[in-house]
């Protein structure tokens, strides 16, 4: 179609990527998705979907073989605490995600595709600012001196710098967000890579009323969680803005993991005991700081944690019930 905008979504088989494809299609874009796999839970609505490994520079050149108005680089070897904080996957996480970013960014540069969004993570913030669960510091300017608590965070930091270097040296128009715990339907909910909201929804859905669920640690660690629709809106607005970032995209509604579990139980209508067990944890406290994104692009979240969970829990319950 003449004048139709186009987008390339890398990681289009994953949680955020598959939702991003749907959102761009609703906006009338021609969309190409690329991933190692098709989306797990619904068929893709992408106009073109390439199954390919973005660690391979040839695959990157192949998917970036035409002009795209916008590129969303959401592919990464990632997961929740059970994947990132055990230490067992460190080499894969660093190697795979760095290769994807090195090759994809360079392929876009070589095809003169300028506008590329990169999904960094709040995991790149220094551990020393996130020891106090009631008062974590995650303002964008607190990133250095760098001391992320995981190799996943170090890779994100390296790649942020890579994208910024391509902007400085090669005239790319990069946009970088640091996502803080995105959740919603059609995200990973089992298998070891799921994150706290999905894991707790699954455990709650599987437990009988009056039973028990397990939580890693004492449950007093704090986090905030952003609903997927808010994440997409902020990502798109940032990508189309003149602001490069890096900037936080997250919620400022901080809760303890115990509180999160209680909210989910209430939605499920179940009364469950919480059993605290040892497990991989990450930092003691984390919350988004949205001052900069509000100032630069006027965005703030629209969906509360409760409303987001009310949409997510039934979807996970449905998956559990399907067996
Ligand atoms: P996801 O795991 O659901 O999606 C990532 C996708 O990348 C997967 O479908 C995976 O198959 C694909 N991928 C991995 N290696 C690939 C390769 N070599 N070639 C092609 N595709 C490959 O994760 P998500 O939650 O959708 O996250 C998207 C991005 O946002 C990631 O960069 C992630 O690090 C970042 N992020 C997410 C969160 C969150 O809470 N979900 C928080 C911070 C940052």
mmCIF file of C-alpha atoms and ligand atoms in Angstrom:
data_model
loop_
_atom_site.group_PDB
_atom_site.id
_atom_site.type_symbol
_atom_site.label_atom_id
_atom_site.label_comp_id
_atom_site.label_asym_id
_atom_site.label_seq_id
_atom_site.Cartn_x
_atom_site.Cartn_y
_atom_site.Cartn_z
ATOM 1 C CA UNK A 1 0.000 0.000 0.000
ATOM 2 C CA UNK A 2 1.426 3.386 -0.982
ATOM 3 C CA UNK A 3 2.621 5.332 2.038
ATOM 4 C CA UNK A 4 2.078 2.386 4.397
ATOM 5 C CA UNK A 5 4.539 2.447 7.294
ATOM 6 C CA UNK A 6 6.604 -0.625 8.029
ATOM 7 C CA UNK A 7 8.189 -2.146 11.101
ATOM 8 C CA UNK A 8 10.532 -5.000 11.917
ATOM 9 C CA UNK A 9 9.932 -6.706 15.264
ATOM 10 C CA UNK A 10 12.827 -8.844 16.518
ATOM 11 C CA UNK A 11 11.709 -11.333 19.154
ATOM 12 C CA UNK A 12 8.216 -11.366 17.624
ATOM 13 C CA UNK A 13 7.579 -14.869 18.962
ATOM 14 C CA UNK A 14 8.081 -13.708 22.537
ATOM 15 C CA UNK A 15 5.842 -12.000 25.064
ATOM 16 C CA UNK A 16 6.395 -8.299 24.354
ATOM 17 C CA UNK A 17 7.262 -8.845 20.684
ATOM 18 C CA UNK A 18 4.053 -10.747 19.862
ATOM 19 C CA UNK A 19 1.954 -8.041 21.520
ATOM 20 C CA UNK A 20 3.957 -5.383 19.673
ATOM 21 C CA UNK A 21 3.184 -7.032 16.328
ATOM 22 C CA UNK A 22 -0.553 -6.925 17.132
ATOM 23 C CA UNK A 23 -0.363 -3.292 18.180
ATOM 24 C CA UNK A 24 1.508 -2.214 15.017
ATOM 25 C CA UNK A 25 -0.957 -4.123 12.828
ATOM 26 C CA UNK A 26 -3.828 -2.283 14.546
ATOM 27 C CA UNK A 27 -2.072 0.934 13.573
ATOM 28 C CA UNK A 28 -1.970 -0.155 9.913
ATOM 29 C CA UNK A 29 1.739 -0.997 9.662
ATOM 30 C CA UNK A 30 3.222 -3.631 7.382
ATOM 31 C CA UNK A 31 5.048 -5.813 9.908
ATOM 32 C CA UNK A 32 7.800 -8.385 9.624
ATOM 33 C CA UNK A 33 8.483 -10.468 12.700
ATOM 34 C CA UNK A 34 11.551 -12.590 13.362
ATOM 35 C CA UNK A 35 12.237 -15.112 16.105
ATOM 36 C CA UNK A 36 13.523 -18.613 16.749
ATOM 37 C CA UNK A 37 9.890 -19.632 17.230
ATOM 38 C CA UNK A 38 6.316 -18.605 16.449
ATOM 39 C CA UNK A 39 4.316 -17.063 19.296
ATOM 40 C CA UNK A 40 3.341 -19.808 21.697
ATOM 41 C CA UNK A 41 -0.231 -18.848 22.500
ATOM 42 C CA UNK A 42 -1.835 -17.274 19.407
ATOM 43 C CA UNK A 43 -1.024 -17.253 15.714
ATOM 44 C CA UNK A 44 1.004 -14.274 14.578
ATOM 45 C CA UNK A 45 -0.681 -11.426 12.703
ATOM 46 C CA UNK A 46 2.605 -10.303 11.143
ATOM 47 C CA UNK A 47 2.544 -9.865 7.351
ATOM 48 C CA UNK A 48 5.791 -11.784 7.174
ATOM 49 C CA UNK A 49 7.291 -13.964 9.906
ATOM 50 C CA UNK A 50 10.835 -15.217 9.562
ATOM 51 C CA UNK A 51 12.003 -18.126 11.690
ATOM 52 C CA UNK A 52 15.664 -17.331 12.137
ATOM 53 C CA UNK A 53 18.540 -17.078 14.583
ATOM 54 C CA UNK A 54 19.585 -13.463 15.088
ATOM 55 C CA UNK A 55 22.972 -14.514 16.478
ATOM 56 C CA UNK A 56 23.782 -15.157 12.825
ATOM 57 C CA UNK A 57 24.817 -11.974 10.968
ATOM 58 C CA UNK A 58 23.484 -13.373 7.681
ATOM 59 C CA UNK A 59 20.030 -13.830 9.165
ATOM 60 C CA UNK A 60 20.134 -10.245 10.431
ATOM 61 C CA UNK A 61 21.112 -8.965 6.956
ATOM 62 C CA UNK A 62 18.354 -11.084 5.439
ATOM 63 C CA UNK A 63 15.559 -9.762 7.682
ATOM 64 C CA UNK A 64 16.779 -6.181 7.264
ATOM 65 C CA UNK A 65 16.694 -6.402 3.466
ATOM 66 C CA UNK A 66 14.376 -3.423 2.894
ATOM 67 C CA UNK A 67 13.511 -0.085 4.410
ATOM 68 C CA UNK A 68 11.714 -0.119 7.766
ATOM 69 C CA UNK A 69 10.354 3.005 9.417
ATOM 70 C CA UNK A 70 10.771 1.438 12.841
ATOM 71 C CA UNK A 71 12.733 -1.523 14.222
ATOM 72 C CA UNK A 72 11.914 -2.962 17.648
ATOM 73 C CA UNK A 73 14.768 -5.086 18.981
ATOM 74 C CA UNK A 74 13.101 -7.243 21.647
ATOM 75 C CA UNK A 75 14.958 -10.524 21.097
ATOM 76 C CA UNK A 76 17.085 -11.740 24.004
ATOM 77 C CA UNK A 77 17.967 -14.900 25.862
ATOM 78 C CA UNK A 78 16.097 -14.055 29.020
ATOM 79 C CA UNK A 79 13.816 -15.161 31.821
ATOM 80 C CA UNK A 80 12.823 -14.452 35.403
ATOM 81 C CA UNK A 81 14.903 -14.926 38.567
ATOM 82 C CA UNK A 82 14.905 -18.705 38.147
ATOM 83 C CA UNK A 83 16.737 -18.286 34.853
ATOM 84 C CA UNK A 84 18.838 -15.166 35.399
ATOM 85 C CA UNK A 85 19.996 -15.442 39.017
ATOM 86 C CA UNK A 86 21.064 -19.068 39.375
ATOM 87 C CA UNK A 87 24.346 -18.421 37.529
ATOM 88 C CA UNK A 88 23.859 -21.528 35.394
ATOM 89 C CA UNK A 89 22.872 -19.637 32.253
ATOM 90 C CA UNK A 90 25.342 -16.746 32.460
ATOM 91 C CA UNK A 91 27.486 -17.664 29.449
ATOM 92 C CA UNK A 92 24.450 -18.197 27.199
ATOM 93 C CA UNK A 93 22.745 -15.032 28.364
ATOM 94 C CA UNK A 94 25.813 -12.887 27.667
ATOM 95 C CA UNK A 95 26.870 -14.571 24.441
ATOM 96 C CA UNK A 96 23.468 -14.946 22.837
ATOM 97 C CA UNK A 97 22.036 -11.529 23.616
ATOM 98 C CA UNK A 98 25.252 -9.671 22.795
ATOM 99 C CA UNK A 99 25.489 -11.480 19.446
ATOM 100 C CA UNK A 100 21.891 -10.580 18.615
ATOM 101 C CA UNK A 101 22.499 -6.918 19.390
ATOM 102 C CA UNK A 102 25.876 -6.701 17.639
ATOM 103 C CA UNK A 103 24.546 -8.276 14.457
ATOM 104 C CA UNK A 104 21.086 -6.743 14.305
ATOM 105 C CA UNK A 105 22.253 -3.195 14.942
ATOM 106 C CA UNK A 106 25.022 -3.516 12.362
ATOM 107 C CA UNK A 107 22.617 -4.973 9.783
ATOM 108 C CA UNK A 108 20.292 -1.981 10.256
ATOM 109 C CA UNK A 109 23.208 0.431 9.916
ATOM 110 C CA UNK A 110 24.382 -1.231 6.709
ATOM 111 C CA UNK A 111 20.878 -1.012 5.186
ATOM 112 C CA UNK A 112 20.544 2.620 6.240
ATOM 113 C CA UNK A 113 17.638 1.756 8.573
ATOM 114 C CA UNK A 114 17.982 4.432 11.209
ATOM 115 C CA UNK A 115 15.233 4.231 13.787
ATOM 116 C CA UNK A 116 15.770 1.310 16.166
ATOM 117 C CA UNK A 117 14.322 0.703 19.615
ATOM 118 C CA UNK A 118 16.331 -1.353 22.103
ATOM 119 C CA UNK A 119 14.823 -3.029 25.165
ATOM 120 C CA UNK A 120 17.261 -2.738 28.031
ATOM 121 C CA UNK A 121 16.300 -3.679 31.573
ATOM 122 C CA UNK A 122 16.200 -2.271 35.093
ATOM 123 C CA UNK A 123 18.545 -5.183 35.902
ATOM 124 C CA UNK A 124 21.401 -2.955 34.728
ATOM 125 C CA UNK A 125 21.057 -0.654 37.762
ATOM 126 C CA UNK A 126 23.715 -1.013 40.463
ATOM 127 C CA UNK A 127 22.994 -3.459 43.234
ATOM 128 C CA UNK A 128 24.307 -1.032 45.879
ATOM 129 C CA UNK A 129 21.320 1.304 45.286
ATOM 130 C CA UNK A 130 18.789 -1.501 45.675
ATOM 131 C CA UNK A 131 19.605 -2.943 49.111
ATOM 132 C CA UNK A 132 16.816 -1.139 50.979
ATOM 133 C CA UNK A 133 13.426 -2.621 50.003
ATOM 134 C CA UNK A 134 11.615 0.580 51.017
ATOM 135 C CA UNK A 135 13.883 2.991 49.226
ATOM 136 C CA UNK A 136 15.498 1.646 46.038
ATOM 137 C CA UNK A 137 17.062 4.147 43.666
ATOM 138 C CA UNK A 138 16.549 3.630 39.944
ATOM 139 C CA UNK A 139 16.809 7.084 38.427
ATOM 140 C CA UNK A 140 18.458 6.943 35.007
ATOM 141 C CA UNK A 141 21.489 8.925 36.175
ATOM 142 C CA UNK A 142 22.222 6.379 38.934
ATOM 143 C CA UNK A 143 23.471 3.762 36.435
ATOM 144 C CA UNK A 144 27.168 4.508 37.080
ATOM 145 C CA UNK A 145 29.468 3.468 38.707
ATOM 146 C CA UNK A 146 28.045 0.297 37.232
ATOM 147 C CA UNK A 147 27.454 -2.738 39.444
ATOM 148 C CA UNK A 148 24.536 -4.845 38.144
ATOM 149 C CA UNK A 149 23.862 -7.975 40.203
ATOM 150 C CA UNK A 150 23.596 -10.306 37.178
ATOM 151 C CA UNK A 151 25.376 -10.998 33.900
ATOM 152 C CA UNK A 152 22.008 -10.320 32.245
ATOM 153 C CA UNK A 153 22.262 -6.749 33.575
ATOM 154 C CA UNK A 154 25.872 -6.390 32.407
ATOM 155 C CA UNK A 155 24.943 -7.475 28.887
ATOM 156 C CA UNK A 156 22.119 -4.923 28.845
ATOM 157 C CA UNK A 157 24.524 -2.208 29.925
ATOM 158 C CA UNK A 158 27.060 -3.196 27.277
ATOM 159 C CA UNK A 159 24.362 -3.189 24.599
ATOM 160 C CA UNK A 160 22.982 0.188 25.670
ATOM 161 C CA UNK A 161 26.471 1.556 25.113
ATOM 162 C CA UNK A 162 26.755 -0.237 21.768
ATOM 163 C CA UNK A 163 23.520 1.374 20.506
ATOM 164 C CA UNK A 164 24.628 4.795 21.741
ATOM 165 C CA UNK A 165 27.992 4.377 20.012
ATOM 166 C CA UNK A 166 26.264 3.565 16.685
ATOM 167 C CA UNK A 167 24.178 6.688 17.135
ATOM 168 C CA UNK A 168 27.254 8.853 17.787
ATOM 169 C CA UNK A 169 29.469 7.356 15.085
ATOM 170 C CA UNK A 170 27.017 6.216 12.410
ATOM 171 C CA UNK A 171 24.059 8.567 12.670
ATOM 172 C CA UNK A 172 21.584 5.912 13.837
ATOM 173 C CA UNK A 173 18.435 7.122 15.624
ATOM 174 C CA UNK A 174 18.372 4.763 18.588
ATOM 175 C CA UNK A 175 15.790 4.754 21.351
ATOM 176 C CA UNK A 176 16.555 2.881 24.569
ATOM 177 C CA UNK A 177 14.180 1.881 27.357
ATOM 178 C CA UNK A 178 14.961 0.184 30.633
ATOM 179 C CA UNK A 179 11.925 -2.034 31.225
ATOM 180 C CA UNK A 180 10.873 -2.814 34.787
ATOM 181 C CA UNK A 181 9.009 -6.180 35.058
ATOM 182 C CA UNK A 182 6.425 -6.268 32.301
ATOM 183 C CA UNK A 183 3.479 -8.646 32.777
ATOM 184 C CA UNK A 184 0.213 -9.624 31.148
ATOM 185 C CA UNK A 185 -1.591 -12.390 29.276
ATOM 186 C CA UNK A 186 0.339 -14.497 26.765
ATOM 187 C CA UNK A 187 3.610 -14.228 28.686
ATOM 188 C CA UNK A 188 5.747 -17.179 29.795
ATOM 189 C CA UNK A 189 3.950 -18.699 32.814
ATOM 190 C CA UNK A 190 5.744 -22.008 33.338
ATOM 191 C CA UNK A 191 8.955 -23.837 32.418
ATOM 192 C CA UNK A 192 11.533 -21.916 34.490
ATOM 193 C CA UNK A 193 11.745 -18.630 32.594
ATOM 194 C CA UNK A 194 8.542 -17.103 34.011
ATOM 195 C CA UNK A 195 8.628 -14.045 36.253
ATOM 196 C CA UNK A 196 7.042 -13.450 39.657
ATOM 197 C CA UNK A 197 3.514 -12.311 38.618
ATOM 198 C CA UNK A 198 3.052 -15.231 36.209
ATOM 199 C CA UNK A 199 4.624 -17.745 38.614
ATOM 200 C CA UNK A 200 2.395 -16.607 41.487
ATOM 201 C CA UNK A 201 -0.712 -16.636 39.277
ATOM 202 C CA UNK A 202 0.143 -20.206 38.245
ATOM 203 C CA UNK A 203 0.791 -21.373 41.822
ATOM 204 C CA UNK A 204 -2.443 -19.754 42.987
ATOM 205 C CA UNK A 205 -4.438 -21.269 40.123
ATOM 206 C CA UNK A 206 -3.045 -24.714 40.906
ATOM 207 C CA UNK A 207 -3.628 -24.578 44.673
ATOM 208 C CA UNK A 208 -6.893 -25.635 46.290
ATOM 209 C CA UNK A 209 -8.595 -23.138 48.559
ATOM 210 C CA UNK A 210 -7.080 -23.324 52.039
ATOM 211 C CA UNK A 211 -3.849 -24.780 50.647
ATOM 212 C CA UNK A 212 -0.378 -23.310 50.379
ATOM 213 C CA UNK A 213 1.916 -21.641 47.850
ATOM 214 C CA UNK A 214 5.690 -21.268 47.949
ATOM 215 C CA UNK A 215 7.521 -17.976 47.611
ATOM 216 C CA UNK A 216 11.285 -17.601 47.183
ATOM 217 C CA UNK A 217 12.904 -15.726 50.072
ATOM 218 C CA UNK A 218 10.991 -13.934 52.821
ATOM 219 C CA UNK A 219 8.669 -12.228 50.318
ATOM 220 C CA UNK A 220 9.622 -8.815 51.674
ATOM 221 C CA UNK A 221 11.653 -7.949 48.583
ATOM 222 C CA UNK A 222 9.934 -5.129 46.653
ATOM 223 C CA UNK A 223 9.240 -4.681 42.935
ATOM 224 C CA UNK A 224 6.904 -2.831 40.598
ATOM 225 C CA UNK A 225 5.113 -4.396 37.624
ATOM 226 C CA UNK A 226 3.938 -2.749 34.412
ATOM 227 C CA UNK A 227 1.019 -4.036 32.391
ATOM 228 C CA UNK A 228 1.811 -4.954 28.781
ATOM 229 C CA UNK A 229 -0.516 -2.364 27.163
ATOM 230 C CA UNK A 230 1.226 0.427 29.054
ATOM 231 C CA UNK A 231 4.610 -0.972 28.008
ATOM 232 C CA UNK A 232 3.632 -0.946 24.318
ATOM 233 C CA UNK A 233 2.247 2.582 24.484
ATOM 234 C CA UNK A 234 5.391 3.926 26.172
ATOM 235 C CA UNK A 235 7.682 2.025 23.791
ATOM 236 C CA UNK A 236 5.950 3.346 20.696
ATOM 237 C CA UNK A 237 5.813 6.892 21.995
ATOM 238 C CA UNK A 238 9.501 6.807 22.892
ATOM 239 C CA UNK A 239 10.451 5.346 19.513
ATOM 240 C CA UNK A 240 8.594 8.110 17.663
ATOM 241 C CA UNK A 241 9.877 10.877 19.925
ATOM 242 C CA UNK A 242 13.101 12.847 19.593
ATOM 243 C CA UNK A 243 14.384 11.520 22.923
ATOM 244 C CA UNK A 244 17.062 8.801 22.804
ATOM 245 C CA UNK A 245 17.065 7.658 26.443
ATOM 246 C CA UNK A 246 18.021 5.398 28.127
ATOM 247 C CA UNK A 247 14.814 5.914 30.049
ATOM 248 C CA UNK A 248 12.805 3.820 32.496
ATOM 249 C CA UNK A 249 9.566 2.257 31.299
ATOM 250 C CA UNK A 250 7.916 0.873 34.390
ATOM 251 C CA UNK A 251 5.394 1.372 37.128
ATOM 252 C CA UNK A 252 5.984 3.272 40.357
ATOM 253 C CA UNK A 253 3.428 1.163 42.248
ATOM 254 C CA UNK A 254 5.912 -0.729 44.413
ATOM 255 C CA UNK A 255 4.736 -3.804 46.360
ATOM 256 C CA UNK A 256 6.391 -6.623 48.268
ATOM 257 C CA UNK A 257 6.202 -10.075 46.719
ATOM 258 C CA UNK A 258 3.999 -11.111 49.662
ATOM 259 C CA UNK A 259 1.592 -8.277 48.792
ATOM 260 C CA UNK A 260 1.638 -9.315 45.138
ATOM 261 C CA UNK A 261 0.716 -12.871 46.159
ATOM 262 C CA UNK A 262 -2.107 -11.588 48.356
ATOM 263 C CA UNK A 263 -3.522 -9.456 45.524
ATOM 264 C CA UNK A 264 -3.536 -12.509 43.253
ATOM 265 C CA UNK A 265 -5.221 -14.694 45.886
ATOM 266 C CA UNK A 266 -7.937 -12.080 46.324
ATOM 267 C CA UNK A 267 -8.581 -11.989 42.572
ATOM 268 C CA UNK A 268 -8.667 -15.797 42.536
ATOM 269 C CA UNK A 269 -11.000 -15.844 45.539
ATOM 270 C CA UNK A 270 -8.694 -18.249 47.378
ATOM 271 C CA UNK A 271 -7.342 -18.180 50.903
ATOM 272 C CA UNK A 272 -3.828 -19.665 50.792
ATOM 273 C CA UNK A 273 -0.931 -19.881 53.212
ATOM 274 C CA UNK A 274 2.439 -18.619 52.043
ATOM 275 C CA UNK A 275 5.457 -20.846 52.634
ATOM 276 C CA UNK A 276 8.801 -19.091 52.266
ATOM 277 C CA UNK A 277 11.551 -21.228 50.787
ATOM 278 C CA UNK A 278 15.125 -20.521 49.643
ATOM 279 C CA UNK A 279 15.434 -19.524 45.982
ATOM 280 C CA UNK A 280 17.118 -17.127 43.555
ATOM 281 C CA UNK A 281 16.129 -13.580 44.454
ATOM 282 C CA UNK A 282 17.866 -10.636 42.795
ATOM 283 C CA UNK A 283 18.044 -7.233 44.468
ATOM 284 C CA UNK A 284 16.197 -6.487 47.714
ATOM 285 C CA UNK A 285 14.167 -3.599 46.336
ATOM 286 C CA UNK A 286 13.381 -2.111 42.931
ATOM 287 C CA UNK A 287 10.940 0.472 41.691
ATOM 288 C CA UNK A 288 10.701 2.488 38.507
ATOM 289 C CA UNK A 289 11.451 6.204 38.633
ATOM 290 C CA UNK A 290 9.260 7.838 35.990
ATOM 291 C CA UNK A 291 10.325 11.461 36.380
ATOM 292 C CA UNK A 292 12.425 11.528 33.217
ATOM 293 C CA UNK A 293 9.961 9.781 30.885
ATOM 294 C CA UNK A 294 7.137 12.006 32.124
ATOM 295 C CA UNK A 295 9.226 15.082 31.467
ATOM 296 C CA UNK A 296 10.492 13.971 28.033
ATOM 297 C CA UNK A 297 7.477 12.301 26.451
ATOM 298 C CA UNK A 298 4.647 12.962 28.894
ATOM 299 C CA UNK A 299 3.958 9.270 29.505
ATOM 300 C CA UNK A 300 2.769 7.610 32.691
ATOM 301 C CA UNK A 301 1.118 4.228 33.278
ATOM 302 C CA UNK A 302 -2.652 4.014 32.875
ATOM 303 C CA UNK A 303 -3.308 0.505 34.231
ATOM 304 C CA UNK A 304 -2.996 -0.231 37.961
ATOM 305 C CA UNK A 305 -1.348 -3.426 39.205
ATOM 306 C CA UNK A 306 -4.738 -4.699 40.387
ATOM 307 C CA UNK A 307 -6.384 -4.077 37.004
ATOM 308 C CA UNK A 308 -3.479 -5.711 35.184
ATOM 309 C CA UNK A 309 -3.609 -8.774 37.431
ATOM 310 C CA UNK A 310 -7.372 -9.020 36.903
ATOM 311 C CA UNK A 311 -6.646 -9.485 33.198
ATOM 312 C CA UNK A 312 -3.629 -11.749 33.666
ATOM 313 C CA UNK A 313 -4.842 -14.207 36.318
ATOM 314 C CA UNK A 314 -7.830 -15.551 34.318
ATOM 315 C CA UNK A 315 -5.592 -16.104 31.297
ATOM 316 C CA UNK A 316 -3.053 -18.114 33.348
ATOM 317 C CA UNK A 317 -5.853 -20.033 35.081
ATOM 318 C CA UNK A 318 -7.176 -20.960 31.655
ATOM 319 C CA UNK A 319 -3.708 -22.300 30.676
ATOM 320 C CA UNK A 320 -3.481 -24.289 33.919
ATOM 321 C CA UNK A 321 -6.981 -25.719 33.408
ATOM 322 C CA UNK A 322 -6.072 -26.782 29.872
ATOM 323 C CA UNK A 323 -3.372 -28.932 31.502
HETATM 324 P P1 LIG B 1 10.635 -13.271 25.719
HETATM 325 O O1 LIG B 1 11.644 -14.262 26.200
HETATM 326 O O2 LIG B 1 9.189 -13.630 25.815
HETATM 327 O O3 LIG B 1 10.946 -12.836 24.219
HETATM 328 C C1 LIG B 1 12.244 -12.805 23.702
HETATM 329 C C2 LIG B 1 12.206 -13.539 22.376
HETATM 330 O O4 LIG B 1 13.507 -13.495 21.782
HETATM 331 C C3 LIG B 1 11.820 -15.014 22.508
HETATM 332 O O5 LIG B 1 10.662 -15.302 21.747
HETATM 333 C C4 LIG B 1 13.029 -15.754 21.956
HETATM 334 O O6 LIG B 1 12.707 -16.925 21.220
HETATM 335 C C5 LIG B 1 13.662 -14.705 21.068
HETATM 336 N N1 LIG B 1 15.058 -15.007 20.832
HETATM 337 C C6 LIG B 1 15.990 -15.400 21.732
HETATM 338 N N2 LIG B 1 17.132 -15.679 21.117
HETATM 339 C C7 LIG B 1 16.933 -15.455 19.798
HETATM 340 C C8 LIG B 1 17.751 -15.596 18.648
HETATM 341 N N3 LIG B 1 19.022 -16.017 18.756
HETATM 342 N N4 LIG B 1 17.233 -15.289 17.444
HETATM 343 C C9 LIG B 1 15.945 -14.887 17.331
HETATM 344 N N5 LIG B 1 15.115 -14.735 18.378
HETATM 345 C C10 LIG B 1 15.613 -15.030 19.597
HETATM 346 O O7 LIG B 1 10.942 -11.919 26.530
HETATM 347 P P2 LIG B 1 10.068 -10.580 26.648
HETATM 348 O O8 LIG B 1 9.522 -10.541 28.019
HETATM 349 O O9 LIG B 1 9.167 -10.442 25.501
HETATM 350 O O10 LIG B 1 11.226 -9.489 26.570
HETATM 351 C C11 LIG B 1 11.513 -8.736 25.396
HETATM 352 C C12 LIG B 1 12.723 -7.852 25.653
HETATM 353 O O11 LIG B 1 12.473 -6.977 26.757
HETATM 354 C C13 LIG B 1 13.995 -8.622 25.992
HETATM 355 O O12 LIG B 1 15.110 -7.939 25.434
HETATM 356 C C14 LIG B 1 14.068 -8.526 27.486
HETATM 357 O O13 LIG B 1 15.388 -8.648 27.967
HETATM 358 C C15 LIG B 1 13.512 -7.132 27.716
HETATM 359 N N6 LIG B 1 12.962 -6.968 29.070
HETATM 360 C C16 LIG B 1 11.810 -7.616 29.410
HETATM 361 C C17 LIG B 1 11.303 -7.469 30.700
HETATM 362 C C18 LIG B 1 10.037 -8.169 31.127
HETATM 363 O O14 LIG B 1 9.634 -7.997 32.270
HETATM 364 N N7 LIG B 1 9.386 -8.947 30.278
HETATM 365 C C19 LIG B 1 11.960 -6.651 31.627
HETATM 366 C C20 LIG B 1 13.135 -6.020 31.246
HETATM 367 C C21 LIG B 1 13.619 -6.157 29.956
#
